[in-house]
Amino acid sequence: MASSLTTFTDEARIALDTLSGRAAGLFSPSLRLGVTGLSRAGKTVFISALVHNLIHGGRLPLFEAQKSGRIARAFLEEQPDDAVPRFQYEDHVAALVNDRLWPDSTRAISELRLTIEYESASGWSRMFSSGRLSVDIVDYPGEWLLDLPLLGKSYADFSREAFEMAVLPVRVELSQEWRALSAAVDPDADADEMTARRLAESFAAYLKACKLDERALSTLPPGRFLMPGDLEGSPALTFAPLPALSDRRARSG
């Protein structure tokens, strides 16, 4: 009986929390907008320019709400996610306007909340109240999206494809040091942290050399090796492909 009562109480509390959350959303709705793309695509400048124009009433001729004068004002508010770094809008604008410098590239996830007060396009809605929408803009490194196809591959498949790419004419010179180091490693030897670290650092250096190459090689999974974010130095990134792996399972250790 007590167990059933507790379960009923918990379910009622969850229902009330859900109902109050939906009611709050009706009066203060929010929209989550993800902005992603490979480095040097212009994500940081795009977000900074969009927010700056909305806050200062800039010319946005293709944005109907702004063009028709229905936006009363736009302003920044505290972002809802305490665990996510804030998008440094003010620093980026200062770098562009005052210092005439291109902002630093996206290195990790960041977020900014922009709240817009507007008049509805519907005359019926305007009779009751003006509209208010919070837009949570999330800046997400596109390099991390390159890693999604790896979820469907085995380590052996990943290694084979990595070496096939590394010996292409456009990459063979850049990958020479890493391939030589990998060839000297015995895949059947006992696991060794320092060996794994040297391989991972050499593999990451090869990927970074490809990225900096004048031929602008951009398809470089794993993208986390180029932009490790909060995983930098972690065991999750202390690995590298190995050549000529057999299909049999590695022995324990």
Tab-separated table of C-alpha atoms in Angstrom:
chain	number	residue	atom	x	y	z
A	1	MET	CA	0.000	0.000	0.000
A	2	ALA	CA	2.802	2.400	0.978
A	3	SER	CA	4.708	1.504	-2.180
A	4	SER	CA	1.668	2.201	-4.365
A	5	LEU	CA	1.078	5.514	-2.604
A	6	THR	CA	4.715	6.540	-3.143
A	7	THR	CA	4.509	5.622	-6.816
A	8	PHE	CA	1.288	7.586	-7.208
A	9	THR	CA	2.834	10.606	-5.456
A	10	ASP	CA	5.931	10.473	-7.673
A	11	GLU	CA	3.841	10.252	-10.831
A	12	ALA	CA	1.680	13.167	-9.692
A	13	ARG	CA	4.770	15.257	-8.994
A	14	ILE	CA	6.212	14.459	-12.434
A	15	ALA	CA	2.890	15.367	-14.066
A	16	LEU	CA	2.764	18.686	-12.224
A	17	ASP	CA	6.367	19.496	-13.165
A	18	THR	CA	5.619	18.696	-16.808
A	19	LEU	CA	2.442	20.778	-16.755
A	20	SER	CA	4.169	23.766	-15.150
A	21	GLY	CA	7.023	23.501	-17.620
A	22	ARG	CA	4.631	23.507	-20.572
A	23	ALA	CA	2.676	26.416	-19.099
A	24	ALA	CA	5.883	28.406	-18.698
A	25	GLY	CA	6.731	27.582	-22.309
A	26	LEU	CA	3.439	29.043	-23.496
A	27	PHE	CA	4.230	32.440	-21.956
A	28	SER	CA	7.980	32.429	-22.531
A	29	PRO	CA	8.749	30.075	-25.435
A	30	SER	CA	12.327	29.277	-26.419
A	31	LEU	CA	13.935	28.030	-29.603
A	32	ARG	CA	17.239	26.157	-29.760
A	33	LEU	CA	19.282	27.049	-32.848
A	34	GLY	CA	22.381	25.007	-33.673
A	35	VAL	CA	25.079	26.581	-35.855
A	36	THR	CA	27.700	24.160	-37.134
A	37	GLY	CA	30.230	23.787	-39.933
A	38	LEU	CA	33.900	23.014	-40.456
A	39	SER	CA	36.513	25.423	-39.139
A	40	ARG	CA	36.928	28.607	-41.182
A	41	ALA	CA	33.341	28.280	-42.432
A	42	GLY	CA	32.409	31.523	-40.639
A	43	LYS	CA	30.266	30.278	-37.732
A	44	THR	CA	31.644	32.742	-35.189
A	45	VAL	CA	31.304	35.742	-37.486
A	46	PHE	CA	27.807	34.689	-38.562
A	47	ILE	CA	26.532	34.381	-34.982
A	48	SER	CA	28.186	37.641	-33.921
A	49	ALA	CA	26.801	39.528	-36.916
A	50	LEU	CA	23.287	38.092	-36.504
A	51	VAL	CA	23.096	38.975	-32.803
A	52	HIS	CA	24.659	42.417	-33.353
A	53	ASN	CA	22.181	43.326	-36.095
A	54	LEU	CA	19.181	42.170	-34.072
A	55	ILE	CA	20.250	44.020	-30.924
A	56	HIS	CA	21.104	47.256	-32.738
A	57	GLY	CA	18.316	47.205	-35.324
A	58	GLY	CA	20.569	46.576	-38.314
A	59	ARG	CA	19.373	46.145	-41.873
A	60	LEU	CA	18.134	42.595	-42.440
A	61	PRO	CA	16.087	42.960	-45.643
A	62	LEU	CA	15.340	39.230	-45.966
A	63	PHE	CA	14.112	38.877	-42.378
A	64	GLU	CA	10.457	39.830	-42.709
A	65	ALA	CA	9.839	40.542	-39.012
A	66	GLN	CA	12.723	43.032	-38.941
A	67	LYS	CA	11.911	44.482	-42.355
A	68	SER	CA	8.303	45.195	-41.402
A	69	GLY	CA	9.252	46.760	-38.066
A	70	ARG	CA	7.546	44.135	-35.900
A	71	ILE	CA	10.606	43.537	-33.703
A	72	ALA	CA	10.423	45.888	-30.717
A	73	ARG	CA	13.804	45.005	-29.260
A	74	ALA	CA	16.327	42.197	-28.845
A	75	PHE	CA	18.658	41.729	-25.889
A	76	LEU	CA	20.945	39.155	-24.302
A	77	GLU	CA	19.938	37.158	-21.246
A	78	GLU	CA	21.639	34.647	-19.003
A	79	GLN	CA	21.903	31.330	-20.808
A	80	PRO	CA	19.964	28.366	-19.403
A	81	ASP	CA	22.794	25.786	-19.328
A	82	ASP	CA	25.297	26.401	-16.528
A	83	ALA	CA	27.597	23.604	-17.730
A	84	VAL	CA	28.053	25.064	-21.253
A	85	PRO	CA	30.560	27.906	-21.849
A	86	ARG	CA	29.053	31.200	-22.967
A	87	PHE	CA	29.598	32.347	-26.547
A	88	GLN	CA	31.808	35.400	-26.110
A	89	TYR	CA	29.794	37.719	-28.317
A	90	GLU	CA	31.214	40.945	-26.886
A	91	ASP	CA	34.825	39.840	-27.404
A	92	HIS	CA	34.168	38.783	-30.999
A	93	VAL	CA	32.444	42.069	-31.876
A	94	ALA	CA	35.275	44.053	-30.276
A	95	ALA	CA	37.829	42.068	-32.298
A	96	LEU	CA	35.940	42.737	-35.546
A	97	VAL	CA	34.939	46.381	-35.014
A	98	ASN	CA	37.716	47.847	-32.878
A	99	ASP	CA	40.778	45.709	-33.572
A	100	ARG	CA	39.931	44.717	-37.152
A	101	LEU	CA	40.872	41.128	-36.321
A	102	TRP	CA	39.151	37.935	-37.379
A	103	PRO	CA	37.768	36.129	-34.283
A	104	ASP	CA	39.329	32.876	-33.119
A	105	SER	CA	37.806	29.708	-34.538
A	106	THR	CA	35.310	27.597	-32.618
A	107	ARG	CA	37.195	25.253	-30.287
A	108	ALA	CA	34.335	23.782	-28.265
A	109	ILE	CA	30.582	24.057	-27.735
A	110	SER	CA	29.363	27.465	-26.583
A	111	GLU	CA	25.938	29.031	-26.198
A	112	LEU	CA	24.202	32.404	-26.092
A	113	ARG	CA	20.597	33.327	-25.247
A	114	LEU	CA	19.046	36.136	-27.281
A	115	THR	CA	15.532	37.248	-26.329
A	116	ILE	CA	13.362	38.979	-28.946
A	117	GLU	CA	10.261	40.996	-28.187
A	118	TYR	CA	8.018	41.365	-31.227
A	119	GLU	CA	4.512	42.049	-32.472
A	120	SER	CA	2.691	39.094	-33.936
A	121	ALA	CA	1.836	39.150	-37.627
A	122	SER	CA	-1.693	38.179	-36.596
A	123	GLY	CA	-3.928	41.086	-35.594
A	124	TRP	CA	-5.897	38.736	-33.325
A	125	SER	CA	-2.733	37.834	-31.351
A	126	ARG	CA	-1.642	41.478	-31.129
A	127	MET	CA	-4.885	42.338	-29.299
A	128	PHE	CA	-3.841	40.294	-26.252
A	129	SER	CA	-0.082	40.787	-25.852
A	130	SER	CA	3.181	41.276	-27.656
A	131	GLY	CA	5.281	38.231	-28.431
A	132	ARG	CA	8.485	37.181	-26.697
A	133	LEU	CA	10.865	34.489	-27.880
A	134	SER	CA	14.169	33.330	-26.392
A	135	VAL	CA	16.613	31.966	-28.961
A	136	ASP	CA	19.382	29.770	-27.551
A	137	ILE	CA	22.153	29.846	-30.161
A	138	VAL	CA	24.575	26.918	-29.874
A	139	ASP	CA	27.950	27.128	-31.627
A	140	TYR	CA	29.024	23.539	-32.397
A	141	PRO	CA	32.340	22.470	-34.015
A	142	GLY	CA	31.595	20.796	-37.333
A	143	GLU	CA	34.721	18.664	-37.014
A	144	TRP	CA	32.956	16.649	-34.317
A	145	LEU	CA	30.172	15.773	-36.756
A	146	LEU	CA	32.752	14.066	-38.966
A	147	ASP	CA	33.103	11.410	-36.273
A	148	LEU	CA	29.495	10.188	-36.475
A	149	PRO	CA	30.198	7.642	-39.298
A	150	LEU	CA	32.847	6.039	-37.044
A	151	LEU	CA	30.043	4.711	-34.819
A	152	GLY	CA	29.272	2.066	-37.427
A	153	LYS	CA	32.873	0.920	-37.984
A	154	SER	CA	35.154	-1.523	-36.211
A	155	TYR	CA	38.648	-0.516	-35.143
A	156	ALA	CA	40.085	-2.682	-37.939
A	157	ASP	CA	37.894	-0.949	-40.557
A	158	PHE	CA	38.825	2.473	-39.193
A	159	SER	CA	42.544	1.580	-39.289
A	160	ARG	CA	42.408	0.212	-42.836
A	161	GLU	CA	40.599	3.287	-44.182
A	162	ALA	CA	42.949	5.643	-42.339
A	163	PHE	CA	46.004	4.079	-43.958
A	164	GLU	CA	44.352	4.025	-47.385
A	165	MET	CA	43.820	7.783	-47.049
A	166	ALA	CA	47.324	8.344	-45.661
A	167	VAL	CA	49.084	6.893	-48.740
A	168	LEU	CA	47.162	8.996	-51.250
A	169	PRO	CA	49.524	11.253	-53.257
A	170	VAL	CA	48.147	14.380	-51.589
A	171	ARG	CA	48.846	12.986	-48.096
A	172	VAL	CA	51.689	10.506	-48.375
A	173	GLU	CA	54.396	13.014	-47.455
A	174	LEU	CA	52.423	14.487	-44.565
A	175	SER	CA	51.763	11.054	-43.051
A	176	GLN	CA	55.287	9.677	-43.464
A	177	GLU	CA	56.436	10.105	-39.852
A	178	TRP	CA	53.277	8.623	-38.352
A	179	ARG	CA	53.280	5.651	-40.756
A	180	ALA	CA	56.924	4.893	-39.922
A	181	LEU	CA	56.177	4.954	-36.203
A	182	SER	CA	53.131	2.737	-36.658
A	183	ALA	CA	55.070	0.206	-38.734
A	184	ALA	CA	57.539	-0.270	-35.859
A	185	VAL	CA	54.787	-1.221	-33.387
A	186	ASP	CA	53.828	-4.831	-32.766
A	187	PRO	CA	50.010	-5.003	-32.497
A	188	ASP	CA	50.309	-8.224	-30.468
A	189	ALA	CA	52.644	-6.759	-27.854
A	190	ASP	CA	51.489	-5.943	-24.336
A	191	ALA	CA	49.560	-2.682	-24.063
A	192	ASP	CA	51.802	0.240	-23.139
A	193	GLU	CA	50.532	3.720	-22.238
A	194	MET	CA	53.570	5.594	-23.578
A	195	THR	CA	53.476	3.754	-26.901
A	196	ALA	CA	49.783	4.566	-27.300
A	197	ARG	CA	50.513	8.194	-26.422
A	198	ARG	CA	53.328	8.505	-28.982
A	199	LEU	CA	51.136	6.979	-31.686
A	200	ALA	CA	48.193	9.243	-30.830
A	201	GLU	CA	50.357	12.382	-30.823
A	202	SER	CA	51.970	11.451	-34.147
A	203	PHE	CA	48.588	10.638	-35.712
A	204	ALA	CA	47.124	13.941	-34.458
A	205	ALA	CA	50.147	15.835	-35.823
A	206	TYR	CA	49.542	14.250	-39.249
A	207	LEU	CA	45.862	15.272	-39.215
A	208	LYS	CA	46.751	18.829	-38.177
A	209	ALA	CA	49.366	19.023	-40.951
A	210	CYS	CA	46.668	18.018	-43.448
A	211	LYS	CA	44.359	20.709	-42.111
A	212	LEU	CA	47.032	23.403	-42.414
A	213	ASP	CA	48.100	22.255	-45.878
A	214	GLU	CA	47.552	24.742	-48.700
A	215	ARG	CA	45.337	22.199	-50.433
A	216	ALA	CA	42.871	22.627	-47.536
A	217	LEU	CA	42.277	18.958	-46.774
A	218	SER	CA	39.104	19.088	-44.686
A	219	THR	CA	37.787	15.508	-44.362
A	220	LEU	CA	39.944	14.439	-41.445
A	221	PRO	CA	38.197	12.099	-39.020
A	222	PRO	CA	38.419	11.773	-36.093
A	223	GLY	CA	37.618	15.464	-35.753
A	224	ARG	CA	38.166	15.234	-32.002
A	225	PHE	CA	41.904	14.914	-32.685
A	226	LEU	CA	41.794	18.351	-34.326
A	227	MET	CA	39.510	19.901	-31.709
A	228	PRO	CA	39.696	17.783	-28.551
A	229	GLY	CA	37.737	20.206	-26.376
A	230	ASP	CA	37.238	18.832	-22.864
A	231	LEU	CA	38.649	15.440	-23.933
A	232	GLU	CA	42.180	16.777	-24.490
A	233	GLY	CA	44.712	14.457	-22.893
A	234	SER	CA	42.063	11.908	-21.919
A	235	PRO	CA	42.308	8.132	-22.571
A	236	ALA	CA	39.386	8.526	-24.993
A	237	LEU	CA	41.768	10.216	-27.461
A	238	THR	CA	44.897	8.194	-26.693
A	239	PHE	CA	44.661	5.831	-29.638
A	240	ALA	CA	45.646	5.628	-33.305
A	241	PRO	CA	45.107	3.355	-36.312
A	242	LEU	CA	47.508	0.449	-36.766
A	243	PRO	CA	48.572	-1.104	-40.099
A	244	ALA	CA	47.893	-4.620	-41.388
A	245	LEU	CA	45.546	-5.705	-38.612
A	246	SER	CA	44.065	-9.188	-38.792
A	247	ASP	CA	40.363	-9.798	-38.348
A	248	ARG	CA	40.890	-11.944	-35.261
A	249	ARG	CA	40.213	-10.518	-31.832
A	250	ALA	CA	43.232	-9.177	-29.972
A	251	ARG	CA	44.372	-11.237	-27.002
A	252	SER	CA	43.646	-10.010	-23.497
A	253	GLY	CA	46.073	-7.304	-22.335
